[in-house]
């Protein structure tokens, strides 16, 4: 392990971005006190519109080049790159050792792909990169040797559990070759909290309010991700992410509802063993592991006390009330631009729901209909992915404009 690791954080003002900076500050304190070999230098900070947060972060991390997409504000302590391609320019201009890709939504795809194409390792929190452009990103990673390190708690758990299957583990992380996960591993089982509507009857679910959907029982995340949790679309996106990251199809991926969010995910081996990773619901653990991998450092997180938790419950997901999981299987089978359409239609529908323009139940219907009507096609460039993304968004707007 080198002495200095240069890091760029894309989406630094968001939930994962701010927690990643907390983790880096903590690791640097550990370094200063001689308990951790590496010192971390934040060389780039990119954010969308939260100039106030970026200004504070810029003061803490004086070496960081700054990017602010919406440059309405001038209160930053030093000049920032502005415009829509700011995050991507941070990657190209600072050439860090590790990119923490924590932009929420499709906007995170281009900078992630840019990093992977440059052979830079990526701690990946942006789901859309793999959901919409999985083929491009995995191909680029295989070409350049860039490592994809999952930040999402479920994928981090699968990654950690795969250490129990050494040949599979070596083969999938770093990425090539993807079919390596077949060695000794039967299924990857993602856990889902079930969200705030786990027990809500179908009749009430359709007209659930944004306030109710934003009330997540276990994890603290941003609004878009929290709505996706309420519809289980977040889990659908995670299935697609796992599909690309670990190179497995729908027949070898499963979801189990686990309301306590203590078991973060597990792998079932060919010999019947199931290896799980457990922990408290603190994103700093998977964020830190993505940074320190393959080593582990002390973390200031609360410790898991299973006796205090008392019991762990598991149940099958209800596909009738939550159609998103089946849609994810369909997206895996369709391939091409299906992931981009699925994601874009969902982003547009969630936005309309948060704005109070559609009821909760419309989100899933719009995504399903978009997959039917914006027909998925093969794609080999980011432009083709972007085009599918735009077409799906336009399709949703048009549908909403006509009030259907
Ligand atoms: Mg997750």
Tab-separated table of C-alpha atoms and ligand atoms in Angstrom:
chain	number	residue	atom	x	y	z
A	1	UNK	CA	0.000	0.000	0.000
A	2	UNK	CA	1.403	3.377	-1.023
A	3	UNK	CA	1.858	6.265	1.367
A	4	UNK	CA	-0.451	8.748	-0.322
A	5	UNK	CA	-3.687	7.908	-2.106
A	6	UNK	CA	-5.150	10.690	-4.261
A	7	UNK	CA	-8.939	10.674	-4.343
A	8	UNK	CA	-11.617	12.525	-6.303
A	9	UNK	CA	-15.195	12.537	-5.013
A	10	UNK	CA	-17.972	13.028	-7.541
A	11	UNK	CA	-21.207	14.028	-5.858
A	12	UNK	CA	-19.372	15.299	-2.773
A	13	UNK	CA	-22.343	17.188	-1.298
A	14	UNK	CA	-24.685	14.194	-1.301
A	15	UNK	CA	-25.275	11.549	1.342
A	16	UNK	CA	-22.480	9.177	0.207
A	17	UNK	CA	-20.131	12.041	-0.726
A	18	UNK	CA	-20.268	13.717	2.690
A	19	UNK	CA	-19.913	10.370	4.488
A	20	UNK	CA	-16.934	9.480	2.271
A	21	UNK	CA	-15.234	12.722	3.329
A	22	UNK	CA	-15.940	11.838	6.978
A	23	UNK	CA	-14.304	8.448	6.413
A	24	UNK	CA	-11.249	10.042	4.746
A	25	UNK	CA	-10.870	12.575	7.578
A	26	UNK	CA	-11.086	9.689	10.059
A	27	UNK	CA	-8.518	7.594	8.156
A	28	UNK	CA	-6.163	10.575	8.036
A	29	UNK	CA	-6.457	10.902	11.835
A	30	UNK	CA	-5.639	7.194	12.090
A	31	UNK	CA	-2.654	7.842	9.800
A	32	UNK	CA	-1.480	10.802	11.895
A	33	UNK	CA	-1.561	8.633	15.001
A	34	UNK	CA	0.404	5.864	13.316
A	35	UNK	CA	-2.410	3.340	13.074
A	36	UNK	CA	-2.925	3.465	9.313
A	37	UNK	CA	-0.195	3.511	6.653
A	38	UNK	CA	-1.917	5.521	3.949
A	39	UNK	CA	-2.656	9.228	3.944
A	40	UNK	CA	-5.499	10.408	1.720
A	41	UNK	CA	-5.368	13.528	-0.365
A	42	UNK	CA	-8.668	14.772	-1.785
A	43	UNK	CA	-7.640	16.148	-5.178
A	44	UNK	CA	-11.097	16.713	-6.645
A	45	UNK	CA	-14.575	17.581	-5.380
A	46	UNK	CA	-17.504	17.757	-7.799
A	47	UNK	CA	-21.041	18.664	-6.916
A	48	UNK	CA	-24.246	19.810	-8.606
A	49	UNK	CA	-25.869	22.829	-7.011
A	50	UNK	CA	-24.886	22.767	-3.314
A	51	UNK	CA	-22.299	25.555	-3.463
A	52	UNK	CA	-22.555	26.135	0.316
A	53	UNK	CA	-21.552	22.537	1.091
A	54	UNK	CA	-18.805	22.573	-1.540
A	55	UNK	CA	-17.418	25.804	-0.023
A	56	UNK	CA	-17.059	24.149	3.406
A	57	UNK	CA	-15.494	21.033	1.908
A	58	UNK	CA	-13.066	23.146	-0.141
A	59	UNK	CA	-11.789	24.739	3.066
A	60	UNK	CA	-11.184	21.341	4.688
A	61	UNK	CA	-9.438	19.948	1.613
A	62	UNK	CA	-7.235	22.721	0.237
A	63	UNK	CA	-5.610	20.536	-2.469
A	64	UNK	CA	-8.941	19.773	-4.137
A	65	UNK	CA	-9.823	21.053	-7.582
A	66	UNK	CA	-13.508	22.043	-7.467
A	67	UNK	CA	-16.370	21.521	-9.879
A	68	UNK	CA	-19.831	23.024	-9.488
A	69	UNK	CA	-22.388	22.165	-12.160
A	70	UNK	CA	-24.796	25.022	-11.483
A	71	UNK	CA	-22.574	28.041	-10.954
A	72	UNK	CA	-25.157	30.483	-9.656
A	73	UNK	CA	-23.112	31.075	-6.517
A	74	UNK	CA	-19.693	32.737	-6.142
A	75	UNK	CA	-19.036	32.092	-2.440
A	76	UNK	CA	-16.380	29.416	-3.090
A	77	UNK	CA	-12.908	29.975	-1.634
A	78	UNK	CA	-11.318	29.350	-5.051
A	79	UNK	CA	-12.348	29.067	-8.701
A	80	UNK	CA	-14.369	26.022	-9.727
A	81	UNK	CA	-14.864	24.220	-13.019
A	82	UNK	CA	-18.464	24.882	-14.017
A	83	UNK	CA	-20.952	23.252	-16.353
A	84	UNK	CA	-22.476	19.832	-16.906
A	85	UNK	CA	-19.149	18.095	-17.647
A	86	UNK	CA	-17.448	19.358	-14.453
A	87	UNK	CA	-17.300	15.931	-12.771
A	88	UNK	CA	-15.804	14.339	-15.875
A	89	UNK	CA	-13.230	17.130	-16.158
A	90	UNK	CA	-12.248	16.601	-12.515
A	91	UNK	CA	-11.442	12.969	-13.400
A	92	UNK	CA	-9.451	13.879	-16.523
A	93	UNK	CA	-7.611	16.848	-15.041
A	94	UNK	CA	-6.687	15.429	-11.608
A	95	UNK	CA	-6.068	11.787	-12.674
A	96	UNK	CA	-6.629	10.468	-9.129
A	97	UNK	CA	-5.713	6.989	-7.820
A	98	UNK	CA	-9.339	6.390	-6.848
A	99	UNK	CA	-12.609	7.981	-7.905
A	100	UNK	CA	-15.536	7.811	-5.496
A	101	UNK	CA	-18.487	7.892	-7.896
A	102	UNK	CA	-21.371	9.115	-5.740
A	103	UNK	CA	-23.435	11.255	-8.095
A	104	UNK	CA	-27.069	10.132	-7.926
A	105	UNK	CA	-28.718	9.401	-11.263
A	106	UNK	CA	-27.783	9.188	-14.928
A	107	UNK	CA	-25.493	12.230	-14.611
A	108	UNK	CA	-23.011	9.906	-12.881
A	109	UNK	CA	-22.541	7.621	-15.881
A	110	UNK	CA	-20.208	9.694	-18.104
A	111	UNK	CA	-17.657	10.563	-15.384
A	112	UNK	CA	-17.603	6.931	-14.169
A	113	UNK	CA	-16.979	5.669	-17.687
A	114	UNK	CA	-14.267	8.301	-18.165
A	115	UNK	CA	-12.465	7.084	-15.022
A	116	UNK	CA	-12.678	3.429	-16.013
A	117	UNK	CA	-11.434	4.228	-19.543
A	118	UNK	CA	-8.421	5.973	-17.999
A	119	UNK	CA	-7.708	2.833	-15.936
A	120	UNK	CA	-8.585	4.578	-12.656
A	121	UNK	CA	-10.113	2.432	-9.892
A	122	UNK	CA	-13.662	3.445	-8.991
A	123	UNK	CA	-15.479	3.088	-5.673
A	124	UNK	CA	-18.897	2.858	-7.235
A	125	UNK	CA	-21.962	4.237	-5.484
A	126	UNK	CA	-23.678	5.478	-8.647
A	127	UNK	CA	-26.030	2.636	-9.578
A	128	UNK	CA	-26.959	4.046	-12.971
A	129	UNK	CA	-23.439	3.545	-14.344
A	130	UNK	CA	-23.915	-0.214	-14.412
A	131	UNK	CA	-27.694	-0.199	-14.837
A	132	UNK	CA	-27.661	1.986	-17.949
A	133	UNK	CA	-24.157	1.403	-19.325
A	134	UNK	CA	-23.031	-1.872	-17.714
A	135	UNK	CA	-21.798	-3.364	-20.969
A	136	UNK	CA	-19.635	-0.318	-21.800
A	137	UNK	CA	-18.229	0.017	-18.294
A	138	UNK	CA	-17.387	-3.659	-17.803
A	139	UNK	CA	-15.778	-3.824	-21.245
A	140	UNK	CA	-13.716	-0.729	-20.472
A	141	UNK	CA	-12.682	-2.156	-17.073
A	142	UNK	CA	-11.594	-5.405	-18.692
A	143	UNK	CA	-9.575	-3.436	-21.249
A	144	UNK	CA	-7.854	-1.019	-18.850
A	145	UNK	CA	-7.692	-3.127	-15.678
A	146	UNK	CA	-9.573	-0.482	-13.667
A	147	UNK	CA	-11.088	-2.030	-10.563
A	148	UNK	CA	-14.748	-1.504	-9.669
A	149	UNK	CA	-15.212	-1.501	-5.905
A	150	UNK	CA	-18.856	-1.565	-4.834
A	151	UNK	CA	-19.957	0.960	-2.213
A	152	UNK	CA	-23.595	-0.083	-2.035
A	153	UNK	CA	-24.023	-2.089	1.179
A	154	UNK	CA	-25.461	-5.139	-0.631
A	155	UNK	CA	-22.731	-5.355	-3.258
A	156	UNK	CA	-20.059	-4.679	-0.691
A	157	UNK	CA	-21.502	-7.591	1.304
A	158	UNK	CA	-21.439	-9.864	-1.758
A	159	UNK	CA	-17.895	-8.759	-2.527
A	160	UNK	CA	-16.804	-9.509	1.044
A	161	UNK	CA	-18.659	-12.842	1.117
A	162	UNK	CA	-17.029	-13.856	-2.165
A	163	UNK	CA	-13.709	-13.841	-0.316
A	164	UNK	CA	-14.918	-17.210	0.999
A	165	UNK	CA	-14.806	-18.521	-2.572
A	166	UNK	CA	-11.196	-17.640	-3.396
A	167	UNK	CA	-11.194	-18.653	-7.042
A	168	UNK	CA	-14.466	-16.862	-7.702
A	169	UNK	CA	-13.279	-13.871	-5.736
A	170	UNK	CA	-10.010	-13.569	-7.654
A	171	UNK	CA	-11.900	-13.857	-10.884
A	172	UNK	CA	-14.562	-11.221	-10.283
A	173	UNK	CA	-12.570	-8.591	-8.414
A	174	UNK	CA	-10.917	-7.011	-10.298
A	175	UNK	CA	-13.540	-7.478	-12.901
A	176	UNK	CA	-12.241	-9.853	-15.618
A	177	UNK	CA	-13.314	-12.541	-16.355
A	178	UNK	CA	-16.895	-12.234	-15.288
A	179	UNK	CA	-17.890	-15.887	-15.422
A	180	UNK	CA	-15.439	-16.567	-12.604
A	181	UNK	CA	-18.238	-16.236	-10.084
A	182	UNK	CA	-19.524	-19.607	-11.312
A	183	UNK	CA	-16.780	-21.378	-9.374
A	184	UNK	CA	-18.451	-22.860	-6.325
A	185	UNK	CA	-21.098	-20.149	-6.012
A	186	UNK	CA	-24.718	-21.054	-6.662
A	187	UNK	CA	-26.641	-17.817	-6.026
A	188	UNK	CA	-26.159	-14.255	-4.890
A	189	UNK	CA	-28.911	-13.277	-2.453
A	190	UNK	CA	-29.528	-9.563	-1.947
A	191	UNK	CA	-31.394	-8.462	1.146
A	192	UNK	CA	-33.981	-5.659	1.056
A	193	UNK	CA	-35.465	-3.846	4.040
A	194	UNK	CA	-38.829	-3.837	2.274
A	195	UNK	CA	-39.111	-0.067	2.681
A	196	UNK	CA	-41.853	1.882	4.453
A	197	UNK	CA	-44.670	0.103	2.532
A	198	UNK	CA	-43.686	-3.475	3.357
A	199	UNK	CA	-47.020	-4.092	5.062
A	200	UNK	CA	-49.142	-1.534	3.213
A	201	UNK	CA	-52.160	-3.151	1.477
A	202	UNK	CA	-52.193	-2.889	-2.330
A	203	UNK	CA	-55.280	-0.616	-2.270
A	204	UNK	CA	-53.524	2.021	-0.074
A	205	UNK	CA	-50.154	1.619	-1.762
A	206	UNK	CA	-51.295	3.068	-5.094
A	207	UNK	CA	-52.099	6.468	-3.585
A	208	UNK	CA	-49.326	6.638	-0.967
A	209	UNK	CA	-47.920	10.157	-0.431
A	210	UNK	CA	-44.338	11.392	-0.959
A	211	UNK	CA	-44.106	12.066	2.810
A	212	UNK	CA	-44.929	8.433	3.608
A	213	UNK	CA	-42.532	7.151	0.932
A	214	UNK	CA	-39.716	9.340	2.269
A	215	UNK	CA	-39.995	7.786	5.726
A	216	UNK	CA	-37.431	4.973	5.400
A	217	UNK	CA	-37.288	2.582	8.374
A	218	UNK	CA	-33.549	1.781	8.532
A	219	UNK	CA	-31.237	3.633	6.121
A	220	UNK	CA	-30.646	7.368	5.856
A	221	UNK	CA	-30.336	8.311	2.168
A	222	UNK	CA	-31.277	11.052	-0.302
A	223	UNK	CA	-34.919	11.519	-1.508
A	224	UNK	CA	-34.583	9.809	-4.933
A	225	UNK	CA	-33.007	6.687	-3.411
A	226	UNK	CA	-35.561	6.632	-0.571
A	227	UNK	CA	-38.513	6.702	-3.014
A	228	UNK	CA	-36.815	3.912	-4.988
A	229	UNK	CA	-36.622	1.890	-1.754
A	230	UNK	CA	-40.348	2.334	-1.156
A	231	UNK	CA	-41.144	0.869	-4.609
A	232	UNK	CA	-38.332	-1.759	-4.391
A	233	UNK	CA	-36.971	-0.171	-7.582
A	234	UNK	CA	-33.788	0.425	-5.625
A	235	UNK	CA	-33.498	-3.361	-5.249
A	236	UNK	CA	-34.272	-3.803	-8.942
A	237	UNK	CA	-31.436	-1.399	-9.778
A	238	UNK	CA	-29.201	-3.350	-7.385
A	239	UNK	CA	-30.065	-6.642	-9.120
A	240	UNK	CA	-28.957	-5.065	-12.389
A	241	UNK	CA	-25.812	-3.749	-10.747
A	242	UNK	CA	-25.005	-7.223	-9.361
A	243	UNK	CA	-25.742	-8.725	-12.775
A	244	UNK	CA	-22.961	-6.620	-14.309
A	245	UNK	CA	-20.564	-6.509	-11.383
A	246	UNK	CA	-20.511	-10.252	-10.754
A	247	UNK	CA	-21.467	-11.471	-14.222
A	248	UNK	CA	-24.551	-13.494	-13.277
A	249	UNK	CA	-28.005	-13.730	-14.841
A	250	UNK	CA	-31.469	-13.557	-13.250
A	251	UNK	CA	-31.496	-17.305	-12.509
A	252	UNK	CA	-28.597	-16.878	-10.091
A	253	UNK	CA	-29.784	-13.700	-8.372
A	254	UNK	CA	-32.378	-13.579	-5.616
A	255	UNK	CA	-33.903	-11.021	-3.255
A	256	UNK	CA	-35.117	-11.708	0.261
A	257	UNK	CA	-36.912	-9.138	2.426
A	258	UNK	CA	-35.069	-8.575	5.701
A	259	UNK	CA	-36.614	-5.663	7.634
A	260	UNK	CA	-33.803	-5.227	10.183
A	261	UNK	CA	-31.141	-4.529	7.487
A	262	UNK	CA	-28.497	-6.357	9.547
A	263	UNK	CA	-27.593	-9.056	7.014
A	264	UNK	CA	-26.421	-6.888	4.115
A	265	UNK	CA	-26.443	-9.749	1.560
A	266	UNK	CA	-25.181	-13.308	1.193
A	267	UNK	CA	-23.911	-15.913	-1.237
A	268	UNK	CA	-25.121	-19.480	-1.420
A	269	UNK	CA	-22.396	-21.979	-2.310
A	270	UNK	CA	-22.767	-25.168	-4.346
A	271	UNK	CA	-22.173	-27.246	-1.203
A	272	UNK	CA	-25.088	-25.643	0.684
A	273	UNK	CA	-23.101	-23.165	2.761
A	274	UNK	CA	-24.422	-19.620	2.905
A	275	UNK	CA	-21.906	-16.852	3.617
A	276	UNK	CA	-23.376	-13.540	4.789
A	277	UNK	CA	-21.915	-10.185	5.758
A	278	UNK	CA	-23.568	-8.456	8.723
A	279	UNK	CA	-23.246	-5.040	10.295
A	280	UNK	CA	-25.105	-2.042	11.647
A	281	UNK	CA	-26.858	0.204	9.108
A	282	UNK	CA	-23.990	2.640	8.731
A	283	UNK	CA	-22.844	3.387	5.176
A	284	UNK	CA	-19.423	4.403	6.464
A	285	UNK	CA	-18.526	0.699	6.777
A	286	UNK	CA	-18.945	-0.187	3.071
A	287	UNK	CA	-17.558	3.223	2.028
A	288	UNK	CA	-14.444	2.665	4.123
A	289	UNK	CA	-13.998	-0.903	2.868
A	290	UNK	CA	-14.123	0.333	-0.733
A	291	UNK	CA	-11.329	2.768	0.140
A	292	UNK	CA	-9.093	0.464	2.233
A	293	UNK	CA	-9.686	-2.821	0.335
A	294	UNK	CA	-8.184	-5.385	0.707
A	295	UNK	CA	-7.143	-4.205	4.177
A	296	UNK	CA	-9.367	-3.057	7.028
A	297	UNK	CA	-8.963	-0.077	9.327
A	298	UNK	CA	-10.668	0.896	12.568
A	299	UNK	CA	-13.974	2.664	11.921
A	300	UNK	CA	-15.922	4.943	14.279
A	301	UNK	CA	-19.174	3.060	13.712
A	302	UNK	CA	-21.433	1.537	16.324
A	303	UNK	CA	-20.789	-2.185	16.807
A	304	UNK	CA	-23.301	-4.840	15.919
A	305	UNK	CA	-24.823	-6.420	19.002
A	306	UNK	CA	-26.937	-9.347	17.840
A	307	UNK	CA	-28.294	-10.017	21.339
A	308	UNK	CA	-29.645	-6.461	21.344
A	309	UNK	CA	-31.106	-6.879	17.836
A	310	UNK	CA	-32.765	-10.036	19.202
A	311	UNK	CA	-34.182	-11.477	16.013
A	312	UNK	CA	-33.625	-11.391	12.286
A	313	UNK	CA	-36.668	-11.812	10.033
A	314	UNK	CA	-36.790	-12.853	6.408
A	315	UNK	CA	-39.663	-13.125	3.947
A	316	UNK	CA	-40.294	-13.457	0.223
A	317	UNK	CA	-40.842	-10.194	-1.687
A	318	UNK	CA	-44.424	-9.579	-2.854
A	319	UNK	CA	-44.176	-9.305	-6.634
A	320	UNK	CA	-47.799	-8.246	-6.997
A	321	UNK	CA	-47.415	-5.089	-4.931
A	322	UNK	CA	-43.813	-4.475	-5.999
A	323	UNK	CA	-43.445	-5.251	-9.733
A	324	UNK	CA	-39.976	-3.661	-10.028
A	325	UNK	CA	-38.024	-6.876	-9.290
A	326	UNK	CA	-39.626	-8.755	-12.179
A	327	UNK	CA	-38.996	-5.768	-14.436
A	328	UNK	CA	-35.292	-6.008	-13.547
A	329	UNK	CA	-35.232	-9.641	-14.689
A	330	UNK	CA	-36.832	-8.568	-17.929
A	331	UNK	CA	-34.222	-5.821	-18.371
A	332	UNK	CA	-31.406	-8.371	-17.897
A	333	UNK	CA	-32.911	-10.601	-20.576
A	334	UNK	CA	-33.612	-7.728	-23.003
A	335	UNK	CA	-30.120	-6.209	-22.611
A	336	UNK	CA	-28.950	-3.356	-24.866
A	337	UNK	CA	-30.606	-0.074	-23.915
A	338	UNK	CA	-33.243	-1.718	-21.675
A	339	UNK	CA	-31.362	-0.695	-18.526
A	340	UNK	CA	-31.104	2.918	-19.701
A	341	UNK	CA	-34.839	3.012	-20.497
A	342	UNK	CA	-35.761	1.391	-17.175
A	343	UNK	CA	-33.640	3.856	-15.250
A	344	UNK	CA	-34.640	6.996	-17.169
A	345	UNK	CA	-38.364	6.231	-17.034
A	346	UNK	CA	-38.048	5.609	-13.296
A	347	UNK	CA	-36.108	8.855	-12.681
A	348	UNK	CA	-38.721	10.855	-14.608
A	349	UNK	CA	-41.610	9.118	-12.842
A	350	UNK	CA	-40.067	9.564	-9.368
A	351	UNK	CA	-39.580	13.270	-10.079
A	352	UNK	CA	-43.260	13.568	-11.048
A	353	UNK	CA	-44.238	11.701	-7.874
A	354	UNK	CA	-42.131	13.948	-5.610
A	355	UNK	CA	-43.713	16.985	-7.310
A	356	UNK	CA	-47.171	15.581	-6.521
A	357	UNK	CA	-48.098	15.120	-10.197
A	358	UNK	CA	-48.713	11.352	-10.074
A	359	UNK	CA	-49.696	8.834	-7.379
A	360	UNK	CA	-47.114	6.331	-6.102
A	361	UNK	CA	-48.580	3.403	-8.036
A	362	UNK	CA	-48.104	5.216	-11.365
A	363	UNK	CA	-44.311	5.035	-11.036
A	364	UNK	CA	-44.177	1.289	-11.728
A	365	UNK	CA	-46.817	1.466	-14.452
A	366	UNK	CA	-44.917	4.178	-16.313
A	367	UNK	CA	-41.645	2.218	-16.122
A	368	UNK	CA	-43.325	-0.961	-17.372
A	369	UNK	CA	-45.057	0.854	-20.249
A	370	UNK	CA	-41.847	2.695	-21.180
A	371	UNK	CA	-40.079	-0.666	-21.582
A	372	UNK	CA	-42.915	-1.790	-23.873
A	373	UNK	CA	-43.082	1.337	-25.991
A	374	UNK	CA	-39.537	2.747	-26.036
A	375	UNK	CA	-38.190	-0.459	-27.543
A	376	UNK	CA	-34.732	-1.511	-26.240
A	377	UNK	CA	-31.976	-1.735	-28.860
A	378	UNK	CA	-28.360	-2.872	-28.970
A	379	UNK	CA	-25.901	-0.150	-27.888
A	380	UNK	CA	-22.128	0.094	-28.151
A	381	UNK	CA	-21.505	3.793	-27.397
A	382	UNK	CA	-22.384	6.197	-24.597
A	383	UNK	CA	-24.208	8.379	-27.155
A	384	UNK	CA	-26.575	5.513	-27.928
A	385	UNK	CA	-27.197	5.036	-24.208
A	386	UNK	CA	-27.810	8.774	-23.777
A	387	UNK	CA	-30.216	8.745	-26.700
A	388	UNK	CA	-32.225	5.895	-25.138
A	389	UNK	CA	-32.206	7.777	-21.824
A	390	UNK	CA	-33.578	10.932	-23.508
A	391	UNK	CA	-36.203	9.005	-25.469
A	392	UNK	CA	-37.489	7.320	-22.294
A	393	UNK	CA	-37.682	10.638	-20.417
A	394	UNK	CA	-39.465	12.289	-23.343
A	395	UNK	CA	-41.859	9.357	-23.499
A	396	UNK	CA	-42.739	9.752	-19.790
A	397	UNK	CA	-43.221	13.556	-20.153
A	398	UNK	CA	-45.478	13.048	-23.134
A	399	UNK	CA	-47.509	10.437	-21.267
A	400	UNK	CA	-47.880	12.785	-18.289
A	401	UNK	CA	-48.715	15.743	-20.525
A	402	UNK	CA	-51.574	13.748	-22.007
A	403	UNK	CA	-52.674	12.890	-18.487
A	404	UNK	CA	-52.429	9.122	-18.866
B	1	LIG	MG1	-28.308	-0.684	-1.203
